[in-house]
């Protein structure tokens, strides 16, 4: 148990719809990252937030967006869902500061299925 | 593309040491080596990280070669619960400390 929680556990959406996934960071953690893991592959970095500001982004289109709140919980929003968006979405929290080496603690993920 | 190369799978007998190799020949001076593992249907779990010195914690040891082009993760006494996919990752702590996961090594610990 890492203390990182995600909701919902599973979600089914239709192509073209929008979805919001939520993550509660471990207490005291001010940084949250989001990853997408397609079946049979390693996680792919989407973006990271540090103290409510985006602090890095992977190779994902703008329809993937996020928010981090003052309590450091976070949301991942995906607009105009495509079939290829079906994946496990993971969030990871940490207490490190940008530019330093630190471990990230992952939640159990949200399984999104787009039909 | 991932910056690391790992064998796709390995077996280890329960109670024996598991030595997982990783090649990262293009690693730059400010990049750290991280190891994470993912047990089936769970989120990845942090194991250890290092820059150039060998590191040890309660889970594992990390041995980095002097030229830093390769490393080995050592689980000293593997148990059945260590069966997982192990990812070796290099990251320079910039751009959000982005972790680029490759294919990893699927370690199977057998009784």
Short mmCIF file of C-alpha atoms in Angstrom, two decimals:
data_model
loop_
_atom_site.label_atom_id
_atom_site.label_comp_id
_atom_site.label_asym_id
_atom_site.label_seq_id
_atom_site.Cartn_x
_atom_site.Cartn_y
_atom_site.Cartn_z
CA UNK A 1 0.00 0.00 0.00
CA UNK A 2 1.45 3.35 -1.09
CA UNK A 3 -1.26 5.64 0.25
CA UNK A 4 -2.05 6.78 -3.30
CA UNK A 5 -5.66 6.19 -4.25
CA UNK A 6 -7.39 6.45 -7.61
CA UNK A 7 -11.01 6.53 -8.66
CA UNK A 8 -12.87 5.00 -10.24
CA UNK A 9 -11.32 1.53 -10.42
CA UNK A 10 -12.90 0.70 -13.73
CA UNK A 11 -14.72 2.82 -16.31
CA UNK A 12 -16.35 2.18 -19.66
CA UNK A 13 -16.87 5.07 -22.07
CA UNK A 14 -17.93 5.49 -25.66
CA UNK A 15 -15.73 6.92 -28.38
CA UNK A 16 -16.03 10.72 -28.53
CA UNK A 17 -16.98 11.11 -24.88
CA UNK A 18 -14.97 12.86 -22.19
CA UNK A 19 -13.63 11.28 -18.98
CA UNK A 20 -12.19 12.54 -15.69
CA UNK A 21 -9.98 10.34 -13.56
CA UNK A 22 -9.01 11.24 -10.00
CA UNK A 23 -5.98 10.68 -7.82
CA UNK A 24 -5.34 11.37 -4.15
CA UNK A 25 -1.67 11.70 -3.35
CA UNK A 26 0.09 10.28 -0.35
CA UNK A 27 0.05 12.71 2.56
CA UNK A 28 2.81 15.32 2.30
CA UNK A 29 3.44 14.74 -1.40
CA UNK A 30 3.38 17.83 -3.62
CA UNK A 31 4.13 16.26 -6.99
CA UNK A 32 1.89 14.03 -9.05
CA UNK A 33 2.55 12.31 -12.38
CA UNK A 34 0.16 10.51 -14.69
CA UNK A 35 1.01 7.51 -16.87
CA UNK A 36 -0.88 5.50 -19.47
CA UNK A 37 -0.27 1.76 -19.66
CA UNK A 38 -1.66 -0.11 -22.64
CA UNK A 39 -2.13 -3.84 -22.30
CA UNK A 40 1.17 -5.71 -22.40
CA UNK A 41 3.30 -2.56 -22.45
CA UNK A 42 5.17 -0.44 -19.93
CA UNK A 43 3.66 2.78 -18.59
CA UNK A 44 4.03 5.92 -20.74
CA UNK A 45 4.48 9.32 -19.09
CA UNK A 46 1.64 11.76 -19.77
CA UNK A 47 2.51 14.77 -17.58
CA UNK A 48 3.53 15.89 -14.11
CA UNK A 49 2.25 18.59 -11.78
CA UNK A 50 4.30 20.23 -9.07
CA UNK A 51 2.51 22.57 -6.68
CA UNK A 52 -0.42 22.99 -9.06
CA UNK A 53 1.70 23.84 -12.13
CA UNK A 54 2.43 21.51 -15.05
CA UNK A 55 6.11 20.58 -14.81
CA UNK A 56 6.69 18.34 -17.79
CA UNK A 57 4.72 16.59 -20.48
CA UNK A 58 5.19 13.47 -22.54
CA UNK A 59 4.17 12.88 -26.14
CA UNK A 60 0.41 13.10 -25.65
CA UNK A 61 -2.03 15.36 -27.54
CA UNK A 62 -3.69 18.40 -25.90
CA UNK A 63 -6.94 16.51 -25.39
CA UNK A 64 -5.13 14.99 -22.41
CA UNK A 65 -5.17 17.64 -19.70
CA UNK A 66 -4.81 17.75 -15.97
CA UNK A 67 -5.23 19.68 -12.79
CA UNK A 68 -3.62 19.61 -9.38
CA UNK A 69 -5.52 21.09 -6.47
CA UNK A 70 -4.24 22.94 -3.37
CA UNK A 71 -4.49 19.71 -1.36
CA UNK A 72 -2.30 18.12 -4.08
CA UNK A 73 -4.99 15.75 -5.31
CA UNK A 74 -5.17 15.60 -9.08
CA UNK A 75 -7.40 14.98 -12.07
CA UNK A 76 -6.67 13.67 -15.53
CA UNK A 77 -9.15 14.71 -18.21
CA UNK A 78 -9.34 13.15 -21.63
CA UNK A 79 -11.59 14.68 -24.30
CA UNK A 80 -12.84 13.14 -27.52
CA UNK A 81 -12.02 9.61 -26.44
CA UNK A 82 -10.57 7.26 -29.02
CA UNK A 83 -10.47 3.47 -28.98
CA UNK A 84 -6.67 3.59 -28.45
CA UNK A 85 -7.21 5.46 -25.19
CA UNK A 86 -8.27 2.16 -23.63
CA UNK A 87 -5.60 1.53 -21.02
CA UNK A 88 -4.70 1.47 -17.35
CA UNK A 89 -4.14 5.03 -16.12
CA UNK A 90 -1.72 5.34 -13.24
CA UNK A 91 -0.93 8.26 -11.04
CA UNK A 92 2.21 8.52 -8.97
CA UNK A 93 2.94 10.96 -6.17
CA UNK A 94 6.18 12.05 -4.62
CA UNK A 95 7.65 14.64 -2.28
CA UNK A 96 10.65 15.42 -4.45
CA UNK A 97 11.35 18.77 -6.03
CA UNK A 98 12.03 19.29 -9.74
CA UNK A 99 15.62 18.67 -10.69
CA UNK A 100 16.30 16.18 -7.93
CA UNK A 101 16.21 12.41 -7.87
CA UNK A 102 13.31 10.90 -5.98
CA UNK A 103 11.07 7.88 -5.86
CA UNK A 104 7.51 7.95 -7.09
CA UNK A 105 4.68 6.06 -5.40
CA UNK A 106 2.06 4.65 -7.74
CA UNK A 107 -1.60 4.11 -7.16
CA UNK A 108 -3.46 0.98 -8.30
CA UNK A 109 -4.70 2.63 -11.49
CA UNK A 110 -7.99 3.19 -13.28
CA UNK A 111 -8.85 0.75 -16.06
CA UNK A 112 -10.52 2.73 -18.88
CA UNK A 113 -12.26 0.90 -21.70
CA UNK A 114 -13.41 2.89 -24.72
CA UNK A 115 -15.97 1.20 -26.96
CA UNK B 1 12.44 4.96 -27.24
CA UNK B 2 13.57 3.48 -23.96
CA UNK B 3 17.22 4.12 -23.15
CA UNK B 4 17.72 0.74 -21.52
CA UNK B 5 17.98 -2.87 -22.67
CA UNK B 6 16.85 -5.75 -20.45
CA UNK B 7 16.36 -9.46 -21.06
CA UNK B 8 12.64 -10.12 -21.57
CA UNK B 9 12.46 -12.89 -18.99
CA UNK B 10 14.42 -14.67 -16.27
CA UNK B 11 13.80 -17.49 -13.82
CA UNK B 12 15.12 -17.74 -10.28
CA UNK B 13 14.81 -20.41 -7.61
CA UNK B 14 13.12 -19.38 -4.40
CA UNK B 15 15.65 -18.43 -1.74
CA UNK B 16 18.41 -17.77 -4.23
CA UNK B 17 19.69 -14.37 -5.32
CA UNK B 18 18.09 -12.87 -8.40
CA UNK B 19 20.47 -10.81 -10.52
CA UNK B 20 18.72 -8.67 -13.11
CA UNK B 21 20.97 -6.98 -15.67
CA UNK B 22 20.37 -3.72 -17.51
CA UNK B 23 22.33 -2.04 -20.26
CA UNK B 24 22.21 1.75 -20.56
CA UNK B 25 25.19 2.48 -22.78
CA UNK B 26 24.01 5.98 -23.78
CA UNK B 27 23.47 7.20 -20.22
CA UNK B 28 24.59 10.79 -19.65
CA UNK B 29 26.37 12.20 -16.63
CA UNK B 30 23.31 13.64 -14.91
CA UNK B 31 21.01 10.65 -15.45
CA UNK B 32 20.08 8.39 -12.59
CA UNK B 33 19.30 4.68 -12.83
CA UNK B 34 15.96 3.73 -11.30
CA UNK B 35 14.42 0.32 -10.76
CA UNK B 36 10.73 -0.29 -10.39
CA UNK B 37 8.72 -3.48 -10.46
CA UNK B 38 5.13 -4.23 -11.31
CA UNK B 39 3.31 -7.17 -9.90
CA UNK B 40 0.40 -8.30 -12.06
CA UNK B 41 -2.51 -5.84 -12.09
CA UNK B 42 -0.91 -3.48 -9.58
CA UNK B 43 0.79 -0.10 -9.98
CA UNK B 44 4.60 -0.07 -10.29
CA UNK B 45 6.56 -0.17 -7.05
CA UNK B 46 9.76 1.80 -6.49
CA UNK B 47 12.75 -0.38 -5.58
CA UNK B 48 15.95 1.66 -5.66
CA UNK B 49 17.88 4.31 -7.57
CA UNK B 50 21.49 5.44 -7.94
CA UNK B 51 23.81 7.73 -9.85
CA UNK B 52 27.23 6.08 -9.83
CA UNK B 53 27.79 4.48 -6.45
CA UNK B 54 26.38 1.12 -5.48
CA UNK B 55 23.24 1.40 -3.38
CA UNK B 56 21.49 -0.93 -0.97
CA UNK B 57 18.17 -0.75 0.83
CA UNK B 58 15.85 -3.18 2.54
CA UNK B 59 14.56 -4.50 -0.77
CA UNK B 60 17.59 -4.81 -3.02
CA UNK B 61 21.09 -3.79 -4.03
CA UNK B 62 22.01 -1.81 -7.12
CA UNK B 63 25.42 -2.35 -8.66
CA UNK B 64 26.45 0.23 -11.30
CA UNK B 65 29.56 -0.37 -13.39
CA UNK B 66 32.33 2.18 -13.21
CA UNK B 67 31.63 3.43 -16.75
CA UNK B 68 27.90 3.56 -15.84
CA UNK B 69 26.93 1.78 -19.04
CA UNK B 70 25.26 -1.08 -17.23
CA UNK B 71 23.85 -2.04 -13.87
CA UNK B 72 22.53 -5.05 -11.98
CA UNK B 73 19.67 -5.22 -9.54
CA UNK B 74 20.16 -7.89 -6.91
CA UNK B 75 17.35 -9.38 -4.85
CA UNK B 76 19.39 -11.28 -2.26
CA UNK B 77 16.84 -13.97 -1.32
CA UNK B 78 14.06 -14.13 -3.87
CA UNK B 79 10.60 -15.21 -2.72
CA UNK B 80 7.55 -16.18 -4.73
CA UNK B 81 6.15 -12.69 -4.07
CA UNK B 82 9.06 -11.21 -6.01
CA UNK B 83 7.57 -12.59 -9.25
CA UNK B 84 6.96 -9.43 -11.28
CA UNK B 85 8.08 -7.35 -14.25
CA UNK B 86 11.20 -5.37 -13.33
CA UNK B 87 11.87 -2.09 -15.10
CA UNK B 88 15.25 -0.41 -15.35
CA UNK B 89 14.88 3.29 -16.19
CA UNK B 90 17.30 6.16 -16.69
CA UNK B 91 16.07 9.67 -16.00
CA UNK B 92 17.75 13.05 -15.73
CA UNK B 93 15.31 14.52 -13.19
CA UNK B 94 14.22 17.21 -15.62
CA UNK B 95 11.01 17.43 -17.62
CA UNK B 96 9.03 16.29 -14.64
CA UNK B 97 11.36 13.44 -13.75
CA UNK B 98 9.70 11.55 -16.56
CA UNK B 99 10.10 7.80 -16.21
CA UNK B 100 10.40 6.09 -19.59
CA UNK B 101 9.44 2.46 -19.08
CA UNK B 102 10.68 -0.07 -21.59
CA UNK B 103 9.64 -3.70 -21.82
CA UNK B 104 11.25 -4.74 -18.55
CA UNK B 105 12.30 -8.20 -17.41
CA UNK B 106 9.63 -10.66 -16.35
CA UNK B 107 11.13 -12.45 -13.35
CA UNK B 108 9.58 -15.75 -12.40
CA UNK B 109 10.56 -17.07 -8.98
CA UNK B 110 10.00 -20.80 -8.80
CA UNK B 111 9.67 -23.04 -5.73
#
